[in-house]
Coordinates of C-alpha atoms in Angstrom, one line a residue:
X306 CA 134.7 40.1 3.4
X307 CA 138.5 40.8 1.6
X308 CA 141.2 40.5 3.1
X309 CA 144.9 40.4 2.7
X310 CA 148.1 39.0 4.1
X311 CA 148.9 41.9 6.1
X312 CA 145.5 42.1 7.7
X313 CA 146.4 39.4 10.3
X314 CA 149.4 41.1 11.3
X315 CA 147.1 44.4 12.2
X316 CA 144.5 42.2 13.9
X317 CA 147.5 40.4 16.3
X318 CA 148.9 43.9 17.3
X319 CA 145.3 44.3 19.0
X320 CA 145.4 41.1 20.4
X321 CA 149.1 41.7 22.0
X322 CA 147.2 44.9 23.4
X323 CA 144.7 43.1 25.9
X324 CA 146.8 41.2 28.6
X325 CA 148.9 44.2 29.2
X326 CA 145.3 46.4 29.7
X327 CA 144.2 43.5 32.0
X328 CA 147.7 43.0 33.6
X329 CA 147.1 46.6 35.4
X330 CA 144.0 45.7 36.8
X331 CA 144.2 42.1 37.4
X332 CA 147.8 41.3 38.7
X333 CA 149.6 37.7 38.2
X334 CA 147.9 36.9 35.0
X335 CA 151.2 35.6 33.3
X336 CA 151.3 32.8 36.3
X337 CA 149.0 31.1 35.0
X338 CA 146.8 29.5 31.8
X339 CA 143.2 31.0 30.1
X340 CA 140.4 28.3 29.8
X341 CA 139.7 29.8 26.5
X342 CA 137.1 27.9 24.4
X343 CA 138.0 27.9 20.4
X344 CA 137.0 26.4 17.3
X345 CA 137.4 26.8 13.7
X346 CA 134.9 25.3 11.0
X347 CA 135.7 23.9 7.2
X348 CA 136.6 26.7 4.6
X349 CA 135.3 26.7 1.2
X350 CA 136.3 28.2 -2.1
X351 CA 135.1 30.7 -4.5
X352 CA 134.3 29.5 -8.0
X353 CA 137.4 31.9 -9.0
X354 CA 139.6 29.8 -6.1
X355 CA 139.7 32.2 -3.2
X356 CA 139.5 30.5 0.0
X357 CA 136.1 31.5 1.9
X358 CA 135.9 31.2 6.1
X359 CA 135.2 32.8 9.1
X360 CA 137.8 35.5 10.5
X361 CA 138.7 33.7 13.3
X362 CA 139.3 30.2 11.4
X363 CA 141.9 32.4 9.5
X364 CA 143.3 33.4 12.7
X365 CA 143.5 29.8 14.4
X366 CA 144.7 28.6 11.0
X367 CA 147.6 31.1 10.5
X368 CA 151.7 31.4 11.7
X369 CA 150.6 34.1 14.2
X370 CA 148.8 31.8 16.2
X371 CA 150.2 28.3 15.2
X372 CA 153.4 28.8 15.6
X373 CA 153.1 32.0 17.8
X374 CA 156.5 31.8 20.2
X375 CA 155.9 31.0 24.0
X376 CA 154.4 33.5 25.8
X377 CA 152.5 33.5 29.6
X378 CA 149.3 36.0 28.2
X379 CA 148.6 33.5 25.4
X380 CA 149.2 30.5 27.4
X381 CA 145.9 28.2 26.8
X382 CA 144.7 24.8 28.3
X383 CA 143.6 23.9 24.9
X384 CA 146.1 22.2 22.6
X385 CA 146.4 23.7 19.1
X386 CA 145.2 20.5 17.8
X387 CA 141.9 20.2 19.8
X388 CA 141.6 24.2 18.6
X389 CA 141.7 23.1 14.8
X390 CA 140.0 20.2 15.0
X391 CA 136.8 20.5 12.0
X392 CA 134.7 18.5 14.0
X393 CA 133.2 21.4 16.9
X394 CA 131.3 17.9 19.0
X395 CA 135.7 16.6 19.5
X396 CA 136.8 20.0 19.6
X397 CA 134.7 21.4 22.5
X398 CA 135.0 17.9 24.7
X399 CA 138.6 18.0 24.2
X400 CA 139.0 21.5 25.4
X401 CA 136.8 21.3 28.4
X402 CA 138.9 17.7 29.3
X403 CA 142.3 19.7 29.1
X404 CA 140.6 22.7 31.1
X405 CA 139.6 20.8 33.7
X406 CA 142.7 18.7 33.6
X407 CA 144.7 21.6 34.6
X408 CA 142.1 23.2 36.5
X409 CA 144.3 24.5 39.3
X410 CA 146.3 26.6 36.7
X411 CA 143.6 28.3 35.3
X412 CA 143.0 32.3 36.1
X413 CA 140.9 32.9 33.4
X414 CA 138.1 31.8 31.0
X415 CA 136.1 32.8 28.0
X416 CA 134.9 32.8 25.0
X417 CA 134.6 35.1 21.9
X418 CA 130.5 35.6 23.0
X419 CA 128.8 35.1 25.7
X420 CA 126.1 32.6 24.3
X421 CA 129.0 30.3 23.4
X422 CA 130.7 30.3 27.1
X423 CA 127.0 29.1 28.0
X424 CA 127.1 26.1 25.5
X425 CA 130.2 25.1 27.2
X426 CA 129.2 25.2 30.7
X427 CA 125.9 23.2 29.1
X428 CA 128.0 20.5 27.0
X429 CA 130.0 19.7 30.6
X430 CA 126.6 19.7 32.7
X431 CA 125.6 16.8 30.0
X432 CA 129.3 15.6 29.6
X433 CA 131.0 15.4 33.1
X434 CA 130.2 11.8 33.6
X435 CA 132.0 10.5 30.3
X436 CA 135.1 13.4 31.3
X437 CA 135.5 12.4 35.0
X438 CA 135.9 8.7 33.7
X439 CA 138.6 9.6 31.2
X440 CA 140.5 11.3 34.0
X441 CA 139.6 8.6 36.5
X442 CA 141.4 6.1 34.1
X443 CA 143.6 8.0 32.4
X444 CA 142.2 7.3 28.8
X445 CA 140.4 9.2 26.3
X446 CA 137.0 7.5 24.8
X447 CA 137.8 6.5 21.2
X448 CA 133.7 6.5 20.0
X449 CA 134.2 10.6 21.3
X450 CA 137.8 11.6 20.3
X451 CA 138.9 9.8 16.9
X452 CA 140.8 12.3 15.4
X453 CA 144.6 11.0 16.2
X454 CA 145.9 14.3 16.6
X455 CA 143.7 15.3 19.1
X456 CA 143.9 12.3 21.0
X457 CA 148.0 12.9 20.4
X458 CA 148.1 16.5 22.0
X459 CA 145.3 15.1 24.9
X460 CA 147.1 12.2 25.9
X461 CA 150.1 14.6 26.6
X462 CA 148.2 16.9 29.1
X463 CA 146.1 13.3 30.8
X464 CA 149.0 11.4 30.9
X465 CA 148.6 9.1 33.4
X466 CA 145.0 8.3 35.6
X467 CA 144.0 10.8 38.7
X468 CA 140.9 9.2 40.2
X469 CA 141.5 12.3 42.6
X470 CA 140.7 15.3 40.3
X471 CA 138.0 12.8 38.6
X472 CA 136.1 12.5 42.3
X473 CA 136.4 16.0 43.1
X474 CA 134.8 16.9 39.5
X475 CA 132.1 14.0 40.4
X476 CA 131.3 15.5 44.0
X477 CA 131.0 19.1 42.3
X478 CA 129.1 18.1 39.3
X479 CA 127.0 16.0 41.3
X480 CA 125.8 18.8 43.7
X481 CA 121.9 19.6 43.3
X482 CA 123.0 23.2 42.0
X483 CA 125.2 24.2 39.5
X484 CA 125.7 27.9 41.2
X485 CA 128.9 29.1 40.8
X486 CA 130.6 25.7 39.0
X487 CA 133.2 27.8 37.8
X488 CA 134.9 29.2 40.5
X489 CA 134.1 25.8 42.3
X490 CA 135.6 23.9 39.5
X491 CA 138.4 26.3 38.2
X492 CA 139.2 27.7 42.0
X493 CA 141.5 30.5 40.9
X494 CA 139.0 31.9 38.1
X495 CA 139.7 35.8 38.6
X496 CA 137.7 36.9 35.8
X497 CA 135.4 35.3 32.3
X498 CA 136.5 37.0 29.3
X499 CA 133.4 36.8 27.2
X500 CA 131.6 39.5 25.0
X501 CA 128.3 40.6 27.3
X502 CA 127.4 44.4 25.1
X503 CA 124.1 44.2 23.1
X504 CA 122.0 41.2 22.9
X505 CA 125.0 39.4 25.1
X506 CA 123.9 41.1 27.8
X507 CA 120.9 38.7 28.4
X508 CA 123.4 36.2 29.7
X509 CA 124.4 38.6 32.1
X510 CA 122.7 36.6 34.6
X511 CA 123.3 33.5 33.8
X512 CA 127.1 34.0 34.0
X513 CA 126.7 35.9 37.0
X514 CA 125.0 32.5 38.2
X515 CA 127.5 29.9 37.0
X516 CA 130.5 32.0 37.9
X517 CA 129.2 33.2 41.9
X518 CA 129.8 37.0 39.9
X519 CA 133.1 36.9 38.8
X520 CA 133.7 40.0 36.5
X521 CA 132.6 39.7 32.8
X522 CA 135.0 41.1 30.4
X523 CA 134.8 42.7 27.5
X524 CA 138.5 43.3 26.1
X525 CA 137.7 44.1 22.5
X526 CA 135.4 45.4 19.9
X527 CA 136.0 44.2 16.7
X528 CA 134.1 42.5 13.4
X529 CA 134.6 40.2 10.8
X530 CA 135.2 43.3 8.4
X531 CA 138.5 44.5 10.7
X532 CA 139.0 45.0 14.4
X533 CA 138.7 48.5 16.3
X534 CA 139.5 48.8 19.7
X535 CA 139.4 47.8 22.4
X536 CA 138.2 48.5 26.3
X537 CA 140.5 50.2 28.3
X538 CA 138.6 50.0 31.7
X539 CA 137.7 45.9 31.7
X540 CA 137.0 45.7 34.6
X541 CA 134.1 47.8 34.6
X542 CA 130.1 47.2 34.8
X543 CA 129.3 45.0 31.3
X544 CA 126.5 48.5 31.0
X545 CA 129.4 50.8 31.4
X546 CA 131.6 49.5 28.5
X547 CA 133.3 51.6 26.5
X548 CA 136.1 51.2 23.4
X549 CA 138.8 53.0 22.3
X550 CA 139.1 52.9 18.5
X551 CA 142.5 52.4 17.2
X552 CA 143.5 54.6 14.5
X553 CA 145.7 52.2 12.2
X554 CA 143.2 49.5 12.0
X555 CA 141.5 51.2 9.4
X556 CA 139.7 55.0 8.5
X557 CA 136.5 56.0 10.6
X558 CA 134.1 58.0 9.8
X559 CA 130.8 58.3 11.3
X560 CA 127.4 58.6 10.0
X561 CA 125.0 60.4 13.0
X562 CA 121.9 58.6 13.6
X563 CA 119.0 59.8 15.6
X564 CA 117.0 57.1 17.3
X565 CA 113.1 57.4 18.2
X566 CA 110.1 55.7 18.2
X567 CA 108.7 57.1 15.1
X568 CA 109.3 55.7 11.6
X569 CA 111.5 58.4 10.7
X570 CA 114.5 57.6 13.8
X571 CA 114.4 54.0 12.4
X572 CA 117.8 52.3 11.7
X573 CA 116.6 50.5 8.3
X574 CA 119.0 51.9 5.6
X575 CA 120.4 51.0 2.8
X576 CA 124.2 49.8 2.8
X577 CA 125.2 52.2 0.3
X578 CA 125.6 55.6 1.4
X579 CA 124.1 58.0 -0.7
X580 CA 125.5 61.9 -1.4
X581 CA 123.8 63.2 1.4
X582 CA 124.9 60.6 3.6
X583 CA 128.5 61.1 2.3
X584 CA 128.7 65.1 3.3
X585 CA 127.3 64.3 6.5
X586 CA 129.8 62.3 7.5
X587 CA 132.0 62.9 10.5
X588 CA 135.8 62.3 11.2
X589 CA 137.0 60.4 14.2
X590 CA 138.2 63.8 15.7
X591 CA 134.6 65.8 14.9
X592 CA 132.4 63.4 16.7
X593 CA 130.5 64.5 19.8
X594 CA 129.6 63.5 23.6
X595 CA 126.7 61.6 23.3
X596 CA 125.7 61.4 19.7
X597 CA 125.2 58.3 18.5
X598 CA 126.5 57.4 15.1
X599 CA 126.7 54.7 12.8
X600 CA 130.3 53.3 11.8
X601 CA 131.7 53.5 8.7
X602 CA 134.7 52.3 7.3
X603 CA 137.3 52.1 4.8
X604 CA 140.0 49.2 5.0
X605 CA 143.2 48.5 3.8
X606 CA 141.6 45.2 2.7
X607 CA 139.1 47.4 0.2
X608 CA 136.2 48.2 2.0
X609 CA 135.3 51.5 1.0
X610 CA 133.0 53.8 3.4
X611 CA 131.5 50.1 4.1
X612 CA 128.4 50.3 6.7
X613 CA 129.5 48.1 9.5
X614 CA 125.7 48.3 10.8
X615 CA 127.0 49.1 14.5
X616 CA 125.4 51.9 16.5
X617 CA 127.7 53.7 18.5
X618 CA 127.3 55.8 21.6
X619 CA 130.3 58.4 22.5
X620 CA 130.9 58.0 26.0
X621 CA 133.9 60.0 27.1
X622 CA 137.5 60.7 25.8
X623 CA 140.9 59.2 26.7
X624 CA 142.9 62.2 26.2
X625 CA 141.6 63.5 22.9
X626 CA 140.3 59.8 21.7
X627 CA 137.2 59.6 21.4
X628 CA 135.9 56.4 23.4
X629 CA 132.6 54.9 22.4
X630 CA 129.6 52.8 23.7
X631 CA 128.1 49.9 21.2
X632 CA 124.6 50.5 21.2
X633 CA 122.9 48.1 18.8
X634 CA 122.7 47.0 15.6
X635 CA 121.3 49.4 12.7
X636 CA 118.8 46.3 11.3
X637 CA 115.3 46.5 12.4
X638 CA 114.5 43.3 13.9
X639 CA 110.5 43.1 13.8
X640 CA 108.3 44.8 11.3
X641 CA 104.4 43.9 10.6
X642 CA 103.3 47.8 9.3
X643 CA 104.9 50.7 9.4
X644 CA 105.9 49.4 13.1
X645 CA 110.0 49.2 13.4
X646 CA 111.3 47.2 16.4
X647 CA 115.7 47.2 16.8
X648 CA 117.1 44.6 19.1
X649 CA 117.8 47.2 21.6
X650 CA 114.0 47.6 22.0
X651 CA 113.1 44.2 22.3
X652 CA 115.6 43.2 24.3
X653 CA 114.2 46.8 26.9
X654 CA 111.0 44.7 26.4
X655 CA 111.8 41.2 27.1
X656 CA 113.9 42.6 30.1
X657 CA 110.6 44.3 31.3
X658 CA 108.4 41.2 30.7
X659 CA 110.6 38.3 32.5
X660 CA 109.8 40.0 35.7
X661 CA 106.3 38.7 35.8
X662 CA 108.5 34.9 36.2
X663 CA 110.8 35.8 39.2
X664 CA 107.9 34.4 41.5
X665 CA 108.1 31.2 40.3
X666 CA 111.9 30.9 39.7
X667 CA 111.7 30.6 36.4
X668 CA 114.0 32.3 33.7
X669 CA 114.3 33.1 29.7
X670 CA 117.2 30.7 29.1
X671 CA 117.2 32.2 25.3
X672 CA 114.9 33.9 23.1
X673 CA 113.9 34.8 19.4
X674 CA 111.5 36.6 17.4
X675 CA 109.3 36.3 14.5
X676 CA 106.8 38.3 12.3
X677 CA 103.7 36.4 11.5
X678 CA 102.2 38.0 8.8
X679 CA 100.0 34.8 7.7
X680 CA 97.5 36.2 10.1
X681 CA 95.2 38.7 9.5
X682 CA 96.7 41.3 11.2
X683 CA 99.7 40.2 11.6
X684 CA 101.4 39.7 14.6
X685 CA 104.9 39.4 16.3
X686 CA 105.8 36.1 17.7
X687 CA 108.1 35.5 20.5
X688 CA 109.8 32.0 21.1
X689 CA 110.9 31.4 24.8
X690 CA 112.9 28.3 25.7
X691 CA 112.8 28.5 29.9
X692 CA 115.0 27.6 32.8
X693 CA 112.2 26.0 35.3
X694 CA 113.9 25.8 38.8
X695 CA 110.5 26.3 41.3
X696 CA 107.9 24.0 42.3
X697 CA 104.7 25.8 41.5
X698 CA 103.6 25.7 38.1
X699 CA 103.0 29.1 36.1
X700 CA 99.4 30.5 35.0
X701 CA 98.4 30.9 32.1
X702 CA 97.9 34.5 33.6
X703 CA 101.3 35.2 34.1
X704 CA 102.4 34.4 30.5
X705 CA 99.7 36.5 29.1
X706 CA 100.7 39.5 31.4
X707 CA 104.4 38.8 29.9
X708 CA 102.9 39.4 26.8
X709 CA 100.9 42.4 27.4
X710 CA 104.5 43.8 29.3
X711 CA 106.5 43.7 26.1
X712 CA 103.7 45.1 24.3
X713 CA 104.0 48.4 26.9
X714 CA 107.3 48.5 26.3
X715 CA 107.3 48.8 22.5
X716 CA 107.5 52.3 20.7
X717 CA 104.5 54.3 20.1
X718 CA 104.2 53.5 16.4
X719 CA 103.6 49.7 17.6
X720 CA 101.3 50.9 20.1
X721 CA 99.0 53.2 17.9
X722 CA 98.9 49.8 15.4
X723 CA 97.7 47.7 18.0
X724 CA 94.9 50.2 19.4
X725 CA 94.1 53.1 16.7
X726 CA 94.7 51.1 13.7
X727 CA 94.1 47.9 14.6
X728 CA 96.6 47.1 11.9
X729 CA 99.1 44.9 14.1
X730 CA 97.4 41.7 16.0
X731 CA 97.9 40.6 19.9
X732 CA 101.5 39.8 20.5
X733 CA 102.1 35.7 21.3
X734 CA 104.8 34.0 23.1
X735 CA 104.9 30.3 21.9
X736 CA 106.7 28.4 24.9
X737 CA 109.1 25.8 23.7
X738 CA 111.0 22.6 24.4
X739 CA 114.3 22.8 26.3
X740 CA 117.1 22.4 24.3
X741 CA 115.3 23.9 21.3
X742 CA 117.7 26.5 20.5
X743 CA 120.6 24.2 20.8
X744 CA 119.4 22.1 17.9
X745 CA 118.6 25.6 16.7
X746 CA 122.5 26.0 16.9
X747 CA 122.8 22.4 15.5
X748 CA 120.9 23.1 12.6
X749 CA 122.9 26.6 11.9
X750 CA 126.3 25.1 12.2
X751 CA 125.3 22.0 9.8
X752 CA 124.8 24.9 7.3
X753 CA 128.0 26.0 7.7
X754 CA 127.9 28.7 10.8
X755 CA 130.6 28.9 12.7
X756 CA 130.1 27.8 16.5
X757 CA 133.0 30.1 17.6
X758 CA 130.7 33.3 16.0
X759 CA 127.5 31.9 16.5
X760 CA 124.8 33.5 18.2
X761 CA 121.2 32.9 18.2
X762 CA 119.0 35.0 15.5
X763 CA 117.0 37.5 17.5
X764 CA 114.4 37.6 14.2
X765 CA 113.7 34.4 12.6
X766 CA 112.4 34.4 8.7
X767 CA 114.2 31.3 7.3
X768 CA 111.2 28.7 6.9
X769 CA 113.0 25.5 8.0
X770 CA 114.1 27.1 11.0
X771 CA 109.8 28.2 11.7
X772 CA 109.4 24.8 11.1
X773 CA 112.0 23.7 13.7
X774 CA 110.9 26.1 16.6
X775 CA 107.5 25.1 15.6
X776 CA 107.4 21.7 16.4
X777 CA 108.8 22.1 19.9
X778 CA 106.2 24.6 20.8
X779 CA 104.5 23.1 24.1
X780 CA 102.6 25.8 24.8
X781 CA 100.8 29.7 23.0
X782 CA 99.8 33.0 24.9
X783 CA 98.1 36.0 23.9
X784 CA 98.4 39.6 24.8
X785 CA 94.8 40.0 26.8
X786 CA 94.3 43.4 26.1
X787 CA 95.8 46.4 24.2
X788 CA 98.5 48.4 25.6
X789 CA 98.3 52.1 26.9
X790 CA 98.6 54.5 23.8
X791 CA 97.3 57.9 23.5
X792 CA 98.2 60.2 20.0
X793 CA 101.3 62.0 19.6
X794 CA 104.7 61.4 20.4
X795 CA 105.8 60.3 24.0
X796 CA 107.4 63.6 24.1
X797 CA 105.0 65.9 23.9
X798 CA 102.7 64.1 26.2
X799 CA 104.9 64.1 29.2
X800 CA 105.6 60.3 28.7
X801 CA 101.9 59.2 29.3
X802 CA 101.7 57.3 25.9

């Protein structure tokens, strides 16, 4: 995406918005540091010489936060140097060792998504042995930190040994469970500040688990193209969130959209608007409670009436300000015929098919999607890394009534494939290894992905990452049966199809 000079300057007046929103509902704040997880990766360059890198490496990389002058809502745990450090394996041990180095200071943690936050908590789960050691002696590991100004800007903050912080961190990490670590590591926690709208929102749980239901935030809405708002109620339900759009960030308009299961509501358009697109268009002040709408904007970096690919609900005003709920992304996710599946959908279905494994303790821990067409019909393909926490092993049943749920749960147009047409095969969940999609993750980053933006594909096309999910698989499933559909649209049947 462009951008320009100035563009950083409009993106840190949205930032210098937030701790004064949280401030009025979370009192204290400037009393303490945020646990805030943050990495950059290498830029690159155009062939014409332009530098090329993720927003938020521009950010971390800039005056405004390098040299940004003292201030209690942007006091961190984490070092600048242990922030900038290119190498993300350094970067996130460093950052956990400060956090829990000052872990009686900290009121707050988070990270820009939800999935990352997780990583974390995973990366100390498989780290605190090596971290309570380095506290214990009051030393940093040379074959983990080598970069010298990391270990520099460490060595300040674990300046001398504390065996006692390292055998409280043992005696917590040691515990059977890891329910609630955060608030039991991090005692005055008083909130995670971690994106949980849209696909997020399958962490929900997980955080909920690891934080003994502290409340997720979700301060801003923003994109790599320019930031937008932000959330003027944090505090509320992560299904309630709502933002405010801020008018100098950039020109809205809004393009309406109209959601349904047939072909027709699908979200798969072109980038481009074309002139009919462009006279339906709607200002900022024109749009309406709850219509749904696809952003557009125009940037003072040169985007012009760009297609951000959000969906966007209008919730409710703030005065005369429109405030809006994200809804999902505009790409369809799976499509075998003339079948289209959004995120939103699947991620209804794969809400709807995980309660066939609450029995058995057993959880999604993270999920993606593929569309097989090398069978004949094709099929979609579902990969499920789990979380196995009971004693009694899982049926074969029970997976194939997983399968058959999601199935139920899909529009009409995938139903009537699967039983009229016979033009879409029995859906399969392919079981794999744990810690698949972290070398899923791995692999991404290696490529060049940013681990402070990553988040795992929910549709997977890329053939050396079908070869990777592949060869953990451990175990297939089958749908046994097709799901309920009778013709017409749900609508005019009452809801019966």
């Amino acid at each position: 995406m462009p951008t320009i000079e100035e563009e950083l300057g409009r993106r840190c007046l949205l930032y210098s918005l937030l701790m004064p929103i949280m401030s009025q509902f979370v009192p204290d704040l400037e009393k303490g540091k945020g646990m805030y997880l943050m990495f950059i990766k290498s830029e690159s360059w155009t062939p014409g010489g332009i530098v090329a890198r993720p927003v938020l490496t521009s950010y971390y990389k800039s005056p405004y936060f390098k040299d940004r002058p003292y201030d209690p809502y942007t006091n961190y745990t984490s070092p600048n140097e242990t922030v900038l450090c290119p190498d993300s394996y350094q970067s996130m041990y460093s950052q956990l060792l400060c956090g829990l180095c000052q872990n009686k200071e900290v009121l707050r943690v988070g990270a820009v998504f939800a999935s990352a936050f997780i990583r974390a908590i995973r990366f100390l789960e498989k780290h605190w042995v090596l971290l309570c050691n380095d506290i214990r002696t009051g030393s940093l590991n040379p074959n983990i930190i080598s970069d010298q100004t990391v270990r520099d800007a460490v060595k300040k903050i674990l300046d001398k040994p504390n065996p006692y912080l390292a055998d409280f961190i043992e005696s917590e990490c040691s515990k059977s469970s890891w329910q609630g670590i955060i608030t039991r590591l991090w005692p005055n926690t008083k909130y995670v500040d971690v994106i949980v709208t849209g696909t997020m929102s399958q962490y929900i749980p997980t955080l909920d688990y690891y934080s003994n239901g502290l409340p997720l935030v979700c301060t801003m809405y923003a994109s790599s193209e320019c930031y937008f708002g932000v959330n003027l109620n944090p505090l509320c339900k992560p299904s309630e969130v709502s933002y405010t759009l801020i008018p100098s960030m950039c020109y809205y308009e809004f393009l309406p959209v109209n959601r349904s299961d047939e072909v027709t509501g699908s979200l798969h358009m072109p980038k481009s608007l074309n002139e009919k697109e462009q006279q339906e268009l709607v200002e900022l002040v024109d749009v309406k409670l709850g219509q749904e709408y696809e952003l557009v904007v125009t940037t003072f970096a040169g985007l012009y009436r760009y297609r951000v690919g959000d969906v966007l609900r209008v919730s409710g005003f703030k005065n005369k300000a429109p405030q809006f709920n994200f809804v999902c992304r505009k790409n369809v996710v799976l499509s075998i015929d003339s079948d289209k599946t959004d995120e939103t959908e699947l991620q209804n279905a794969m809400k709807n098919a995980v309660t066939h494994l609450l029995p058995f303790d057993a959880t999604v821990v993270e999920y993606t999607s593929y569309a097989d067409t090398t069978t004949i019909p094709g099929h979609y393909v579902l990969y499920w890394e789990l979380a196995l926490n009971g004693a009694t092993p899982i049926p074969p049943c029970v997976y194939e009534d997983c399968c058959l749920a999601v199935e139920e749960s899909l529009n009409s147009v995938y139903r009537q494939g699967r039983v009229s047409d016979k033009s879409i095969g029995p859906l399969e969940i392919r079981i794999v290894e744990q810690g698949t999609f972290d070398k899923l993750m791995d692999y991404a980053i290696s490529l060049g992905a940013s681990i402070n933006q990553y988040k795992a594909p929910r549709c997977v096309k890329f053939p050396p990452v079908l070869e990777l999910l592949n060869s953990r698989v451990v175990e297939r499933f089958f749908s046994p049966k097709c799901p309920k559909w009778v013709p017409g649209h749900k609508q005019w049947s009452n809801g019966q199809n």
